[in-house]
Amino acid sequence: MRRPGGWWRVKSTPEKVETYTRWSFHFFGVIEILALGVTAYGRTGAGLATALCLLVTVHATACMLVSSRALDWTRGRRPQPVRPMWALVVVSAVVSITAVVIAERGPSGEVETAAGSVYGGVLCYAAGVITLGVRGWRRRVAVVGAFAVGAGLLTFPLEMPLLASVVLAGLVMVTGGFLAATSIFSLWLLNAVYALDEAKGTRVRLAVAEERLRFGRDLHDVMGRNLAVIALKSELAVQLSRRGRPEAVEQMIEVQRIAQESQREVRDVVRGYREAALEVELAGARGVLSAAGIVSEVTGETAGLPAEVQSALGWVVREATTNVLRHGDAKKVAVTVRMSEGRVVLTVENDGVAETTGDGPGDSAGTGGPAGTGGSGLSGLRERLSAVDGTLEAGPVGRGVFRLTAEVPLPAAAAGAALGVAS
């Protein structure tokens, strides 16, 4: 069962920023209701105050809907919310005109102040929200300017002085422009976070592609020369055979020798690619994590460890690093190698715990799942460590922290050599 708040922890960083941005826009609607609707109860009678509060609530709800649709449109999930924006314009006009009627025909006094606040406030909020659904600073300035002009024109039925109408229009222009700038900046920040996340994924894929190219170059260097020699000697053997020369047999024996040597060299290349040397894997993990924007700290000495121990621990580092990149949302990864009472202990710790729901297979190493979930990653690592009598433990050790610990016993001679190097 997912713990309370797990829905938030399973989100990636861009998704968290998007959720925060979306609810920030909704919170603007709540502020509108509190600032314009609820405060009317302290300025006029309960009947008129309730009517004004209902009008503001309808307008705030329309603003929330438009801002949410505009955010989805910005992320490319929906078409441009043209109809909802025009609906918001109509709602804003109806609420403003109703507020004007209440201010003109209602009882004199503070009701005019309450209705006037609703009149100007809904136009400011509407101007800030509708700019989310258009692109280009000219169009956005035009939207805010249109609401400001409309605010000034709608004051004529109230027989307000010209200067007061201009001041009101300017107030809507400034306040609506501020709300629009704040909302647009929030969208820009959200798009920037998504762009950085995509760049992070691209850098990780480039690191993997570079490793594949390295493997391809190694194979080319090994096989290119030998295949060229085999082709040349085979052609020579054919020519000698056609002439009935006994040297053709010697050439084919040489071709056989080179082919067998090539097989051994290819096996060595593949073995070197499959077998993980601890020092090489630590350096590779540091580079890949850095490319992904994750801070990595590697401490400890690896010199003097037997080859089979380095290979097993190297696989632990490789698997843990891969799964931190693939599953978690880590900001920092710490890798520690230390000698303790004839054992070498490797610890990989990250702060990117991803919540599990229990619906799928167990977690791999470093994903943030509970210990002993039996995922293929952990099972594979335990099999490799069992070959050198090693053990593996993995699981959360604190709030948002996941630790993977591998221990491998060292032969007496290797333990003494490793301790000598460490000292």
Short mmCIF file of C-alpha atoms in Angstrom, two decimals:
data_model
loop_
_atom_site.label_atom_id
_atom_site.label_comp_id
_atom_site.label_asym_id
_atom_site.label_seq_id
_atom_site.Cartn_x
_atom_site.Cartn_y
_atom_site.Cartn_z
CA MET A 1 0.00 0.00 0.00
CA ARG A 2 1.32 3.42 -0.93
CA ARG A 3 2.21 5.59 2.05
CA PRO A 4 0.57 9.01 2.49
CA GLY A 5 2.30 11.48 0.22
CA GLY A 6 3.57 8.71 -2.04
CA TRP A 7 1.78 10.23 -5.03
CA TRP A 8 4.13 13.19 -4.72
CA ARG A 9 7.34 11.18 -4.32
CA VAL A 10 6.73 9.06 -7.41
CA LYS A 11 6.55 12.18 -9.59
CA SER A 12 9.59 13.32 -11.51
CA THR A 13 10.98 16.80 -10.91
CA PRO A 14 9.22 18.33 -13.97
CA GLU A 15 5.93 16.72 -12.92
CA LYS A 16 6.32 18.17 -9.43
CA VAL A 17 6.97 21.63 -10.87
CA GLU A 18 3.95 21.26 -13.16
CA THR A 19 1.71 20.25 -10.25
CA TYR A 20 2.98 23.21 -8.22
CA THR A 21 2.38 25.59 -11.14
CA ARG A 22 -1.11 24.27 -11.83
CA TRP A 23 -2.19 24.60 -8.21
CA SER A 24 -0.61 28.04 -8.01
CA PHE A 25 -3.00 29.13 -10.76
CA HIS A 26 -5.89 27.54 -8.86
CA PHE A 27 -4.76 29.36 -5.73
CA PHE A 28 -5.08 32.64 -7.63
CA GLY A 29 -8.78 31.78 -7.99
CA VAL A 30 -9.05 31.13 -4.25
CA ILE A 31 -7.42 34.49 -3.55
CA GLU A 32 -9.90 36.15 -5.91
CA ILE A 33 -12.83 34.66 -4.00
CA LEU A 34 -11.40 35.68 -0.63
CA ALA A 35 -10.26 39.16 -1.67
CA LEU A 36 -13.31 40.18 -3.71
CA GLY A 37 -16.21 37.95 -2.68
CA VAL A 38 -15.80 37.19 1.01
CA THR A 39 -14.78 40.74 1.93
CA ALA A 40 -18.07 42.02 0.50
CA TYR A 41 -19.83 40.73 3.63
CA GLY A 42 -18.09 43.37 5.70
CA ARG A 43 -19.05 46.20 3.35
CA THR A 44 -22.74 45.68 2.57
CA GLY A 45 -25.79 43.66 3.48
CA ALA A 46 -25.89 39.90 3.45
CA GLY A 47 -28.10 39.69 0.34
CA LEU A 48 -25.97 41.85 -1.92
CA ALA A 49 -22.77 40.40 -0.44
CA THR A 50 -23.95 36.87 -1.24
CA ALA A 51 -24.80 37.89 -4.81
CA LEU A 52 -21.37 39.47 -5.29
CA CYS A 53 -19.62 36.45 -3.73
CA LEU A 54 -21.47 34.06 -6.05
CA LEU A 55 -20.52 36.15 -9.07
CA VAL A 56 -16.87 36.18 -8.03
CA THR A 57 -16.93 32.42 -7.36
CA VAL A 58 -18.29 31.72 -10.87
CA HIS A 59 -15.63 33.97 -12.36
CA ALA A 60 -12.82 32.38 -10.30
CA THR A 61 -13.94 28.91 -11.36
CA ALA A 62 -13.83 29.96 -15.02
CA CYS A 63 -10.33 31.37 -14.47
CA MET A 64 -9.16 28.09 -12.93
CA LEU A 65 -10.52 26.12 -15.89
CA VAL A 66 -8.90 28.39 -18.48
CA SER A 67 -5.53 28.43 -16.70
CA SER A 68 -5.50 24.62 -16.48
CA ARG A 69 -6.43 24.23 -20.15
CA ALA A 70 -3.83 26.84 -21.14
CA LEU A 71 -1.14 24.99 -19.21
CA ASP A 72 -2.02 21.75 -21.01
CA TRP A 73 -1.94 23.62 -24.33
CA THR A 74 1.51 24.99 -23.52
CA ARG A 75 2.74 21.43 -22.91
CA GLY A 76 1.17 20.26 -26.21
CA ARG A 77 -1.50 18.03 -24.64
CA ARG A 78 -4.56 20.01 -25.75
CA PRO A 79 -5.51 22.39 -28.55
CA GLN A 80 -5.50 26.09 -27.80
CA PRO A 81 -8.42 26.81 -25.42
CA VAL A 82 -10.07 29.41 -27.65
CA ARG A 83 -13.65 28.72 -26.60
CA PRO A 84 -12.91 28.64 -22.85
CA MET A 85 -11.04 31.95 -23.20
CA TRP A 86 -13.98 33.60 -25.01
CA ALA A 87 -16.29 32.12 -22.38
CA LEU A 88 -14.12 33.76 -19.70
CA VAL A 89 -14.36 37.08 -21.53
CA VAL A 90 -18.15 36.79 -21.55
CA VAL A 91 -18.27 35.80 -17.87
CA SER A 92 -15.97 38.72 -16.99
CA ALA A 93 -18.19 41.13 -18.93
CA VAL A 94 -21.37 39.82 -17.28
CA VAL A 95 -19.86 39.99 -13.78
CA SER A 96 -18.48 43.49 -14.41
CA ILE A 97 -21.76 44.81 -15.82
CA THR A 98 -23.70 43.25 -12.93
CA ALA A 99 -21.32 44.90 -10.48
CA VAL A 100 -21.88 48.23 -12.26
CA VAL A 101 -25.66 47.79 -12.00
CA ILE A 102 -25.40 46.96 -8.31
CA ALA A 103 -23.19 49.95 -7.69
CA GLU A 104 -25.54 52.26 -9.63
CA ARG A 105 -28.90 51.05 -8.36
CA GLY A 106 -28.05 49.59 -5.02
CA PRO A 107 -27.99 51.50 -1.77
CA SER A 108 -25.40 54.21 -1.65
CA GLY A 109 -22.40 53.93 0.60
CA GLU A 110 -20.09 51.00 1.05
CA VAL A 111 -21.96 48.87 -1.48
CA GLU A 112 -20.41 50.99 -4.20
CA THR A 113 -16.98 50.20 -2.81
CA ALA A 114 -17.72 46.47 -2.70
CA ALA A 115 -19.18 46.42 -6.21
CA GLY A 116 -16.33 48.56 -7.50
CA SER A 117 -13.77 46.13 -6.08
CA VAL A 118 -15.52 43.24 -7.82
CA TYR A 119 -15.76 45.26 -11.03
CA GLY A 120 -12.06 46.04 -11.26
CA GLY A 121 -10.80 42.83 -9.68
CA VAL A 122 -12.45 40.37 -12.07
CA LEU A 123 -11.09 42.27 -15.06
CA CYS A 124 -7.56 42.18 -13.62
CA TYR A 125 -7.72 38.43 -12.93
CA ALA A 126 -9.25 37.69 -16.34
CA ALA A 127 -6.53 39.69 -18.13
CA GLY A 128 -3.80 37.75 -16.30
CA VAL A 129 -5.36 34.36 -17.04
CA ILE A 130 -6.20 34.87 -20.72
CA THR A 131 -2.59 35.83 -21.52
CA LEU A 132 -1.69 32.21 -20.68
CA GLY A 133 -3.60 31.06 -23.75
CA VAL A 134 -1.84 33.27 -26.32
CA ARG A 135 1.72 33.44 -27.60
CA GLY A 136 3.82 36.49 -28.31
CA TRP A 137 4.34 39.51 -26.09
CA ARG A 138 2.43 41.80 -28.48
CA ARG A 139 -0.72 39.70 -28.23
CA ARG A 140 -0.40 39.51 -24.48
CA VAL A 141 0.03 43.27 -24.18
CA ALA A 142 -2.98 43.68 -26.47
CA VAL A 143 -5.08 41.41 -24.20
CA VAL A 144 -4.20 43.38 -21.07
CA GLY A 145 -4.71 46.68 -22.90
CA ALA A 146 -8.13 45.58 -24.15
CA PHE A 147 -9.29 44.76 -20.62
CA ALA A 148 -7.97 48.10 -19.38
CA VAL A 149 -9.83 50.00 -22.12
CA GLY A 150 -12.96 47.98 -21.43
CA ALA A 151 -12.70 48.80 -17.73
CA GLY A 152 -12.61 52.50 -18.57
CA LEU A 153 -15.52 52.36 -21.01
CA LEU A 154 -17.81 50.46 -18.64
CA THR A 155 -17.53 53.27 -16.06
CA PHE A 156 -19.48 55.76 -18.19
CA PRO A 157 -22.91 54.52 -16.96
CA LEU A 158 -21.72 55.38 -13.47
CA GLU A 159 -21.07 58.97 -14.59
CA MET A 160 -17.59 58.81 -13.15
CA PRO A 161 -15.21 61.69 -13.86
CA LEU A 162 -12.92 61.19 -16.83
CA LEU A 163 -9.85 61.27 -14.62
CA ALA A 164 -11.27 58.54 -12.39
CA SER A 165 -12.04 56.37 -15.42
CA VAL A 166 -8.49 56.81 -16.69
CA VAL A 167 -7.08 55.97 -13.27
CA LEU A 168 -9.24 52.84 -13.08
CA ALA A 169 -8.15 51.77 -16.56
CA GLY A 170 -4.53 52.32 -15.59
CA LEU A 171 -5.01 50.30 -12.42
CA VAL A 172 -6.43 47.39 -14.41
CA MET A 173 -3.55 47.73 -16.87
CA VAL A 174 -0.89 47.62 -14.15
CA THR A 175 -2.50 44.93 -11.97
CA GLY A 176 -3.55 42.77 -14.90
CA GLY A 177 -0.10 43.16 -16.43
CA PHE A 178 1.54 42.09 -13.17
CA LEU A 179 -0.66 39.00 -12.91
CA ALA A 180 0.00 38.21 -16.59
CA ALA A 181 3.78 38.57 -16.15
CA THR A 182 3.71 36.35 -13.06
CA SER A 183 1.69 33.66 -14.82
CA ILE A 184 3.81 33.76 -17.99
CA PHE A 185 7.01 33.51 -15.95
CA SER A 186 5.60 30.44 -14.19
CA LEU A 187 4.94 28.80 -17.57
CA TRP A 188 8.42 29.75 -18.80
CA LEU A 189 9.97 28.20 -15.69
CA LEU A 190 7.92 25.02 -16.19
CA ASN A 191 9.01 24.71 -19.83
CA ALA A 192 12.63 25.32 -18.79
CA VAL A 193 12.45 22.49 -16.25
CA TYR A 194 11.04 20.11 -18.87
CA ALA A 195 13.75 21.18 -21.34
CA LEU A 196 16.48 20.53 -18.77
CA ASP A 197 15.00 17.11 -18.00
CA GLU A 198 14.97 16.23 -21.69
CA ALA A 199 18.58 17.43 -22.00
CA LYS A 200 19.51 15.24 -19.04
CA GLY A 201 18.00 12.20 -20.75
CA THR A 202 19.79 13.08 -23.98
CA ARG A 203 23.13 13.28 -22.20
CA VAL A 204 22.58 9.86 -20.64
CA ARG A 205 21.68 8.36 -24.02
CA LEU A 206 24.80 9.95 -25.54
CA ALA A 207 26.93 8.38 -22.83
CA VAL A 208 25.46 4.97 -23.63
CA ALA A 209 25.96 5.56 -27.36
CA GLU A 210 29.59 6.52 -26.75
CA GLU A 211 30.15 3.25 -24.90
CA ARG A 212 28.64 1.33 -27.82
CA LEU A 213 30.92 3.17 -30.23
CA ARG A 214 33.91 2.28 -28.08
CA PHE A 215 32.95 -1.38 -28.22
CA GLY A 216 32.50 -1.12 -32.00
CA ARG A 217 35.92 0.49 -32.39
CA ASP A 218 37.54 -2.24 -30.32
CA LEU A 219 35.97 -4.94 -32.48
CA HIS A 220 37.01 -3.11 -35.64
CA ASP A 221 40.60 -2.77 -34.45
CA VAL A 222 40.77 -6.46 -33.56
CA MET A 223 38.98 -7.92 -36.60
CA GLY A 224 39.87 -5.46 -39.35
CA ARG A 225 43.54 -6.37 -39.74
CA ASN A 226 43.02 -10.10 -39.20
CA LEU A 227 40.19 -10.34 -41.74
CA ALA A 228 42.28 -8.46 -44.28
CA VAL A 229 45.16 -10.93 -43.78
CA ILE A 230 42.78 -13.90 -43.99
CA ALA A 231 41.31 -12.60 -47.26
CA LEU A 232 44.77 -12.01 -48.73
CA LYS A 233 46.16 -15.42 -47.74
CA SER A 234 42.99 -17.20 -48.89
CA GLU A 235 43.30 -15.57 -52.31
CA LEU A 236 46.96 -16.56 -52.44
CA ALA A 237 46.09 -20.14 -51.47
CA VAL A 238 43.50 -20.29 -54.27
CA GLN A 239 46.05 -19.12 -56.83
CA LEU A 240 48.68 -21.60 -55.58
CA SER A 241 46.14 -24.42 -55.55
CA ARG A 242 45.20 -23.74 -59.17
CA ARG A 243 48.84 -24.00 -60.12
CA GLY A 244 49.24 -27.24 -58.18
CA ARG A 245 51.76 -25.70 -55.77
CA PRO A 246 52.13 -27.41 -52.36
CA GLU A 247 52.54 -24.00 -50.66
CA ALA A 248 48.74 -23.63 -50.83
CA VAL A 249 48.40 -25.99 -47.85
CA GLU A 250 50.81 -23.89 -45.80
CA GLN A 251 48.80 -20.73 -46.62
CA MET A 252 45.54 -22.38 -45.53
CA ILE A 253 47.18 -23.56 -42.31
CA GLU A 254 48.20 -19.94 -41.71
CA VAL A 255 44.62 -18.81 -42.44
CA GLN A 256 43.36 -21.34 -39.90
CA ARG A 257 45.83 -20.07 -37.30
CA ILE A 258 44.84 -16.43 -37.84
CA ALA A 259 41.14 -17.31 -37.67
CA GLN A 260 41.65 -19.12 -34.34
CA GLU A 261 43.68 -16.20 -33.04
CA SER A 262 40.90 -13.83 -34.10
CA GLN A 263 38.37 -15.90 -32.17
CA ARG A 264 40.49 -15.62 -29.03
CA GLU A 265 40.90 -11.87 -29.47
CA VAL A 266 37.17 -11.37 -29.98
CA ARG A 267 36.47 -13.40 -26.85
CA ASP A 268 38.95 -11.22 -24.95
CA VAL A 269 37.22 -8.05 -26.17
CA VAL A 270 33.76 -9.35 -25.25
CA ARG A 271 35.03 -10.64 -21.92
CA GLY A 272 36.56 -7.25 -21.17
CA TYR A 273 33.24 -5.62 -22.04
CA ARG A 274 31.20 -8.05 -19.93
CA GLU A 275 33.55 -8.29 -16.98
CA ALA A 276 33.29 -5.16 -14.89
CA ALA A 277 36.54 -3.93 -13.38
CA LEU A 278 35.75 -2.00 -10.19
CA GLU A 279 38.05 0.96 -10.87
CA VAL A 280 36.77 1.31 -14.44
CA GLU A 281 33.13 1.05 -13.33
CA LEU A 282 33.64 3.66 -10.62
CA ALA A 283 35.11 6.07 -13.15
CA GLY A 284 32.33 5.29 -15.63
CA ALA A 285 29.65 5.76 -12.98
CA ARG A 286 31.12 9.12 -12.01
CA GLY A 287 31.07 10.25 -15.64
CA VAL A 288 27.54 9.03 -16.40
CA LEU A 289 26.09 10.50 -13.19
CA SER A 290 27.82 13.80 -13.86
CA ALA A 291 26.40 13.81 -17.40
CA ALA A 292 22.95 13.29 -15.89
CA GLY A 293 23.37 16.25 -13.55
CA ILE A 294 23.76 14.09 -10.41
CA VAL A 295 26.47 14.86 -7.85
CA SER A 296 28.60 11.78 -7.19
CA GLU A 297 31.12 11.11 -4.41
CA VAL A 298 33.47 8.11 -4.64
CA THR A 299 35.75 7.26 -1.71
CA GLY A 300 38.00 4.32 -0.95
CA GLU A 301 40.80 2.32 -2.58
CA THR A 302 40.35 -0.56 -5.03
CA ALA A 303 43.98 -1.49 -5.58
CA GLY A 304 45.05 -4.95 -4.45
CA LEU A 305 41.63 -6.56 -4.77
CA PRO A 306 41.44 -9.92 -6.60
CA ALA A 307 40.13 -9.76 -10.17
CA GLU A 308 37.03 -11.85 -9.39
CA VAL A 309 36.13 -9.58 -6.47
CA GLN A 310 36.58 -6.46 -8.58
CA SER A 311 34.41 -7.96 -11.31
CA ALA A 312 31.58 -8.80 -8.89
CA LEU A 313 31.67 -5.40 -7.20
CA GLY A 314 32.01 -3.67 -10.55
CA TRP A 315 28.71 -5.22 -11.59
CA VAL A 316 27.12 -3.89 -8.42
CA VAL A 317 28.28 -0.37 -9.28
CA ARG A 318 27.12 -0.71 -12.89
CA GLU A 319 23.66 -2.05 -11.97
CA ALA A 320 23.10 0.47 -9.18
CA THR A 321 24.14 3.40 -11.39
CA THR A 322 21.91 2.24 -14.22
CA ASN A 323 18.87 1.96 -11.98
CA VAL A 324 19.47 5.30 -10.27
CA LEU A 325 19.34 6.89 -13.73
CA ARG A 326 16.40 4.80 -14.90
CA HIS A 327 14.06 4.83 -11.90
CA GLY A 328 14.94 7.29 -9.16
CA ASP A 329 15.10 11.08 -9.03
CA ALA A 330 18.41 11.33 -7.23
CA LYS A 331 20.35 14.54 -6.73
CA LYS A 332 23.34 12.92 -5.02
CA VAL A 333 24.93 9.46 -5.09
CA ALA A 334 27.70 8.35 -2.73
CA VAL A 335 29.84 5.27 -3.44
CA THR A 336 32.17 4.01 -0.71
CA VAL A 337 34.69 1.14 -0.83
CA ARG A 338 36.27 0.12 2.48
CA MET A 339 38.10 -2.83 4.05
CA SER A 340 36.69 -4.24 7.26
CA GLU A 341 37.98 -7.36 9.06
CA GLY A 342 39.07 -9.26 5.98
CA ARG A 343 36.08 -8.13 3.92
CA VAL A 344 35.60 -5.48 1.30
CA VAL A 345 32.38 -3.50 1.70
CA LEU A 346 30.88 -1.51 -1.18
CA THR A 347 28.08 0.96 -0.36
CA VAL A 348 26.00 2.82 -2.94
CA GLU A 349 23.64 5.37 -1.42
CA ASN A 350 21.30 7.79 -3.19
CA ASP A 351 18.62 10.26 -2.17
CA GLY A 352 16.23 9.50 -5.06
CA VAL A 353 13.91 6.93 -3.51
CA ALA A 354 11.00 6.10 -5.82
CA GLU A 355 7.84 4.89 -4.10
CA THR A 356 6.60 1.41 -5.05
CA THR A 357 3.01 0.33 -5.30
CA GLY A 358 3.51 -3.42 -5.26
CA ASP A 359 1.72 -3.88 -8.57
CA GLY A 360 4.74 -4.82 -10.63
CA PRO A 361 7.91 -6.76 -10.25
CA GLY A 362 10.42 -6.00 -7.59
CA ASP A 363 12.85 -3.17 -7.85
CA SER A 364 16.27 -3.42 -9.30
CA ALA A 365 19.25 -2.30 -7.41
CA GLY A 366 19.18 1.29 -6.48
CA THR A 367 15.64 2.07 -7.48
CA GLY A 368 14.51 2.81 -4.02
CA GLY A 369 12.43 -0.29 -3.48
CA PRO A 370 12.36 -2.24 -0.27
CA ALA A 371 15.00 -4.75 0.46
CA GLY A 372 14.47 -8.21 -0.74
CA THR A 373 11.83 -7.45 -3.30
CA GLY A 374 13.35 -10.02 -5.57
CA GLY A 375 13.74 -7.90 -8.67
CA SER A 376 15.81 -9.20 -11.53
CA GLY A 377 18.56 -6.65 -10.83
CA LEU A 378 19.01 -7.68 -7.21
CA SER A 379 18.73 -11.38 -8.04
CA GLY A 380 21.39 -11.10 -10.72
CA LEU A 381 23.74 -9.25 -8.39
CA ARG A 382 23.24 -11.80 -5.62
CA GLU A 383 24.10 -14.59 -8.04
CA ARG A 384 27.31 -12.84 -9.07
CA LEU A 385 28.26 -12.11 -5.47
CA SER A 386 27.50 -15.65 -4.36
CA ALA A 387 30.24 -16.85 -6.71
CA VAL A 388 32.75 -15.05 -4.46
CA ASP A 389 30.83 -15.81 -1.21
CA GLY A 390 29.51 -12.26 -1.08
CA THR A 391 26.23 -10.88 0.26
CA LEU A 392 23.94 -8.06 -0.82
CA GLU A 393 21.55 -5.90 1.20
CA ALA A 394 19.34 -3.17 -0.24
CA GLY A 395 16.58 -0.99 1.12
CA PRO A 396 15.58 2.45 2.43
CA VAL A 397 17.58 3.65 5.43
CA GLY A 398 15.89 6.98 6.04
CA ARG A 399 13.48 9.48 4.62
CA GLY A 400 14.12 9.52 0.90
CA VAL A 401 17.44 7.63 1.14
CA PHE A 402 18.16 4.22 -0.40
CA ARG A 403 21.29 2.21 0.36
CA LEU A 404 22.76 -0.85 -1.36
CA THR A 405 25.54 -2.69 0.48
CA ALA A 406 27.66 -5.50 -0.96
CA GLU A 407 30.18 -7.43 1.18
CA VAL A 408 32.75 -9.86 -0.16
CA PRO A 409 35.27 -11.80 1.98
CA LEU A 410 38.91 -11.53 0.94
CA PRO A 411 41.53 -14.28 0.95
CA ALA A 412 44.16 -13.78 3.62
CA ALA A 413 46.87 -12.80 1.11
CA ALA A 414 44.58 -10.44 -0.80
CA ALA A 415 43.32 -8.88 2.42
CA GLY A 416 46.88 -8.20 3.58
CA ALA A 417 47.83 -6.69 0.21
CA ALA A 418 44.72 -4.51 0.12
CA LEU A 419 45.30 -3.26 3.65
CA GLY A 420 48.92 -2.54 2.78
CA VAL A 421 47.89 -0.46 -0.20
CA ALA A 422 45.25 1.38 1.84
CA SER A 423 47.77 2.21 4.55
#
